[in-house]
Tab-separated table of C-alpha atoms in Angstrom:
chain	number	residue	atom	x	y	z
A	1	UNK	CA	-27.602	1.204	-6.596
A	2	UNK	CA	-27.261	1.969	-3.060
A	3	UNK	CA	-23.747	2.195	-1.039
A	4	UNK	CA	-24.973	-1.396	0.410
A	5	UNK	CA	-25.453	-2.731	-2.689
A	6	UNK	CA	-21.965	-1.743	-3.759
A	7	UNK	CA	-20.040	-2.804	-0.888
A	8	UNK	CA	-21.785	-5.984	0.858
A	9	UNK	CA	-20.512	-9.149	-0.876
A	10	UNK	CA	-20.600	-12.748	0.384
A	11	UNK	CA	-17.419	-13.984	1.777
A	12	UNK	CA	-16.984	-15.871	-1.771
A	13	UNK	CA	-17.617	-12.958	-3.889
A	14	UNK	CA	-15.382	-10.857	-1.662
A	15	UNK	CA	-12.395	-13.426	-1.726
A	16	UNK	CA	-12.575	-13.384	-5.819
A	17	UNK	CA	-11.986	-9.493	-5.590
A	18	UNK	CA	-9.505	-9.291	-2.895
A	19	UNK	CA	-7.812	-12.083	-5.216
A	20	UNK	CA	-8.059	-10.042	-8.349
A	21	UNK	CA	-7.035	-6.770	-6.370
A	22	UNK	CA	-3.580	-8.528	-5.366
A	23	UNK	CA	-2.976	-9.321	-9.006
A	24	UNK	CA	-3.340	-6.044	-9.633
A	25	UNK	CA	-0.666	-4.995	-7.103
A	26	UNK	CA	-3.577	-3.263	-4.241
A	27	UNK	CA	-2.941	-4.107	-1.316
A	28	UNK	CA	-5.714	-5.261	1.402
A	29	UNK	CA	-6.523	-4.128	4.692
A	30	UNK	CA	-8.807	-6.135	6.810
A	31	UNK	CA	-10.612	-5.355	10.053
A	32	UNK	CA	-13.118	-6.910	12.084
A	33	UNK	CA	-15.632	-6.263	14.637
A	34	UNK	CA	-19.326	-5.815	15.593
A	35	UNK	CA	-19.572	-2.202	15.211
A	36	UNK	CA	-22.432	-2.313	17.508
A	37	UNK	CA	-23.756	1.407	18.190
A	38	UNK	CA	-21.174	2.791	16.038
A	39	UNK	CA	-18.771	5.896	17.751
A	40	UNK	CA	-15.897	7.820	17.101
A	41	UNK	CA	-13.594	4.879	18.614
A	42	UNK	CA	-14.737	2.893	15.513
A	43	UNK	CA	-14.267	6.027	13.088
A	44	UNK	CA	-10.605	6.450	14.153
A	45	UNK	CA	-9.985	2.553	14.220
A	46	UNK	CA	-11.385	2.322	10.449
A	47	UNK	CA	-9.679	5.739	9.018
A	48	UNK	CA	-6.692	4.238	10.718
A	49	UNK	CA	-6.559	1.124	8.864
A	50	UNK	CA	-7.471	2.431	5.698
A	51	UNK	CA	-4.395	4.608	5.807
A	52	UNK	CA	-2.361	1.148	5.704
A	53	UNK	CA	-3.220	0.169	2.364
A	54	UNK	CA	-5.243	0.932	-0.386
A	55	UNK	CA	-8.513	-0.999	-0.022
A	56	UNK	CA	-10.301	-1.408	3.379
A	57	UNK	CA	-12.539	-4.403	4.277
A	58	UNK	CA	-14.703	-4.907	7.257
A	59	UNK	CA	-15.761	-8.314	8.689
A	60	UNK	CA	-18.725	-7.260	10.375
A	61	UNK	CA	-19.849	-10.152	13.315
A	62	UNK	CA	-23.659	-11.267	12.631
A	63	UNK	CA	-25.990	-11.080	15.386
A	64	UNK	CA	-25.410	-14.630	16.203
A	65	UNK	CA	-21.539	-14.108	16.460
A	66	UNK	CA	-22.246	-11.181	18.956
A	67	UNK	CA	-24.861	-12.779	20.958
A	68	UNK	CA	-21.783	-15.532	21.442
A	69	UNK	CA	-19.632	-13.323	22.753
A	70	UNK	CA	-21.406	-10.610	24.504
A	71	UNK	CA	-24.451	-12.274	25.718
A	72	UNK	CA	-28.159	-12.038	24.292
A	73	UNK	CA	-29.451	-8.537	24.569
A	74	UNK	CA	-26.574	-7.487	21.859
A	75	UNK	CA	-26.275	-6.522	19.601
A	76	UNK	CA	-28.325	-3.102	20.001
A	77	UNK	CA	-28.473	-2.365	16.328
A	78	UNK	CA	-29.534	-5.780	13.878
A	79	UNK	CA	-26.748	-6.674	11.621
A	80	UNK	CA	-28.598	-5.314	8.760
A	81	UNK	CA	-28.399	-1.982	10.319
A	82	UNK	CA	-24.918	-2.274	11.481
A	83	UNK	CA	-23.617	-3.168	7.141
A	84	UNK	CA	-25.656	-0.764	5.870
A	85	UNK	CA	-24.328	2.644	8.377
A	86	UNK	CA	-20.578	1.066	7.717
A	87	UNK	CA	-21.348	1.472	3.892
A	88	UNK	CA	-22.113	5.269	3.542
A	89	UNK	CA	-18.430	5.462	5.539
A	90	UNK	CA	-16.170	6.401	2.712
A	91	UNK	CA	-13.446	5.020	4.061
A	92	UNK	CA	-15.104	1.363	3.955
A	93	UNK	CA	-14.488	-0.139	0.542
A	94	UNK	CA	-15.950	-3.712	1.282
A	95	UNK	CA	-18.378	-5.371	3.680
A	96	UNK	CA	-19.025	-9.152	4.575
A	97	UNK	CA	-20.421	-10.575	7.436
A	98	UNK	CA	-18.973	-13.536	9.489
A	99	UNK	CA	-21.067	-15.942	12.071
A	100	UNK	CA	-17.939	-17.623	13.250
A	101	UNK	CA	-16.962	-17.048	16.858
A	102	UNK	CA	-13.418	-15.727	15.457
A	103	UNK	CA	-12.283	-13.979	12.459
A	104	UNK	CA	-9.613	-16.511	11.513
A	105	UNK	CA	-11.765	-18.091	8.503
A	106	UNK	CA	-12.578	-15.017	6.930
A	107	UNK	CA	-8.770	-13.965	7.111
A	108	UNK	CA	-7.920	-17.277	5.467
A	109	UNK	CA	-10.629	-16.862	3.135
A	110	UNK	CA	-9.796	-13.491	2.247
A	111	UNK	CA	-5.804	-13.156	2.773
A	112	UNK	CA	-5.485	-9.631	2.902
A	113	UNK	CA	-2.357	-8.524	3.365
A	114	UNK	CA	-3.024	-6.563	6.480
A	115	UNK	CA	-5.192	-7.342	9.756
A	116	UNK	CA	-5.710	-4.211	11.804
A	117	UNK	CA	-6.999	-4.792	14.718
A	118	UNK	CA	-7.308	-1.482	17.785
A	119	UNK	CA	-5.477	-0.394	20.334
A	120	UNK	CA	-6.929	-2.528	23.047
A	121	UNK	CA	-4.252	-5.332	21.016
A	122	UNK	CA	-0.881	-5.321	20.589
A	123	UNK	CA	0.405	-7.382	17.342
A	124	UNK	CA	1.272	-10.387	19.710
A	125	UNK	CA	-1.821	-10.527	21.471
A	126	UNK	CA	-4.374	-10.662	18.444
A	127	UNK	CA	-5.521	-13.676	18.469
A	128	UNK	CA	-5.439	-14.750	14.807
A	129	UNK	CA	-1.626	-13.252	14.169
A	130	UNK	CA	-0.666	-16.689	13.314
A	131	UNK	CA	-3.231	-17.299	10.700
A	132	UNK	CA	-2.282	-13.768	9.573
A	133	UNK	CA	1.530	-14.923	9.496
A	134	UNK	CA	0.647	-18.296	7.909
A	135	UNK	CA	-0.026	-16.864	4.164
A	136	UNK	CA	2.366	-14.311	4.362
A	137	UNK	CA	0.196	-11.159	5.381
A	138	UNK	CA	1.089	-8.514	8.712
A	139	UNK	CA	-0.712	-7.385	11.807
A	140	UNK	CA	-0.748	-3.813	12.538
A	141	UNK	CA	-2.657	-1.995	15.717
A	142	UNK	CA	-4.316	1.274	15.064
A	143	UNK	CA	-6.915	3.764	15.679
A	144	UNK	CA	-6.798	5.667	19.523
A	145	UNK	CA	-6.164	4.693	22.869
A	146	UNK	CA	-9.437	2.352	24.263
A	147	UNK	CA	-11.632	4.885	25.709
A	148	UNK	CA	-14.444	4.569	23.769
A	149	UNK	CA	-16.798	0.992	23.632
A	150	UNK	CA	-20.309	0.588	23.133
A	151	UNK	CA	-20.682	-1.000	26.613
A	152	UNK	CA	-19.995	1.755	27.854
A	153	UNK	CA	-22.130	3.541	26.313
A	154	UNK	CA	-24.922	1.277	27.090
A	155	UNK	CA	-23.790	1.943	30.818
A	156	UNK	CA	-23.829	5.676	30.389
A	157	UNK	CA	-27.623	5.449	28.737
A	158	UNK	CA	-28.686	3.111	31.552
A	159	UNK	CA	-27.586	5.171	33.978
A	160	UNK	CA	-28.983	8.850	32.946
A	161	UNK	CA	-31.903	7.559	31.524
A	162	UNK	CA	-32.781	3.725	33.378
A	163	UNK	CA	-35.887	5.226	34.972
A	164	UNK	CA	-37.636	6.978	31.644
């Protein structure tokens, strides 16, 4: 069995287990994102909100969800791609992947008792605190100041390399 294979689930396998795990008293920490090009801004985000509980799940955005919101030459890497280099992470106990535009059906879904979002939030300006607040669960920023994002990476690339 490969690291994929034992920590992609569908959204309905993944809400049975993060159901079972609050029976049992483990708390859940979700985050979300594309993880597009992954970098050391993403590594401290995710070891930051595993430290906040004892299971960590991702919400990874399909290709379709990023093409929405960043346009359509993103994502870089396919969505295939993106799951499977977030499940060798150790840190990363789970994996599912969302199309919505939003995170707030996966969080209602799911109901994990965290939602860590980075530091380009604070907990009143994530968007889906009051979905988060609706079942009972918290919002907590982590991870290090903003200076890393794949867009600007892309930039960087583009710019030493545009003419190769």
């Amino acid at each position: 069995m490969t690291a994929l294979d034992e920590k992609l689930r569908t959204r309905g396998e993944l809400a049975r287990e993060c159901a079972a795990w609050r029976n049992e008293g483990i708390s859940v920490v979700l985050v979300n994102g594309a993880f597009d090009v992954l970098h050391v801004g993403h590594l401290r985000y995710l070891a930051g909100a595993a430290k906040l509980g004892d299971r960590l799940v991702v919400a990874v955005n399909s290709d379709h969800s990023v093409q929405t919101s960043k346009g359509p030459l993103r994502p870089i890497i396919p969505e295939n791609e993106r799951v499977e280099i977030l499940s060798h992470l150790e840190m990363v106990d789970r994996l599912c992947l969302f199309d919505e535009p939003t995170v707030g059906e996966v969080l209602l879904e799911l109901r994990p008792q965290i939602h860590a979002k980075g530091t380009d939030y604070t907990v009143d300006s994530v968007p889906e605190r009051e979905i988060v607040r609706s079942y009972g669960g918290k919002t907590a920023i982590c991870g290090d100041p903003k200076d890393h994002a794949t867009t600007d990476l892309i930039r960087i690339i583009v710019e030493r390399f545009g003419d190769l």
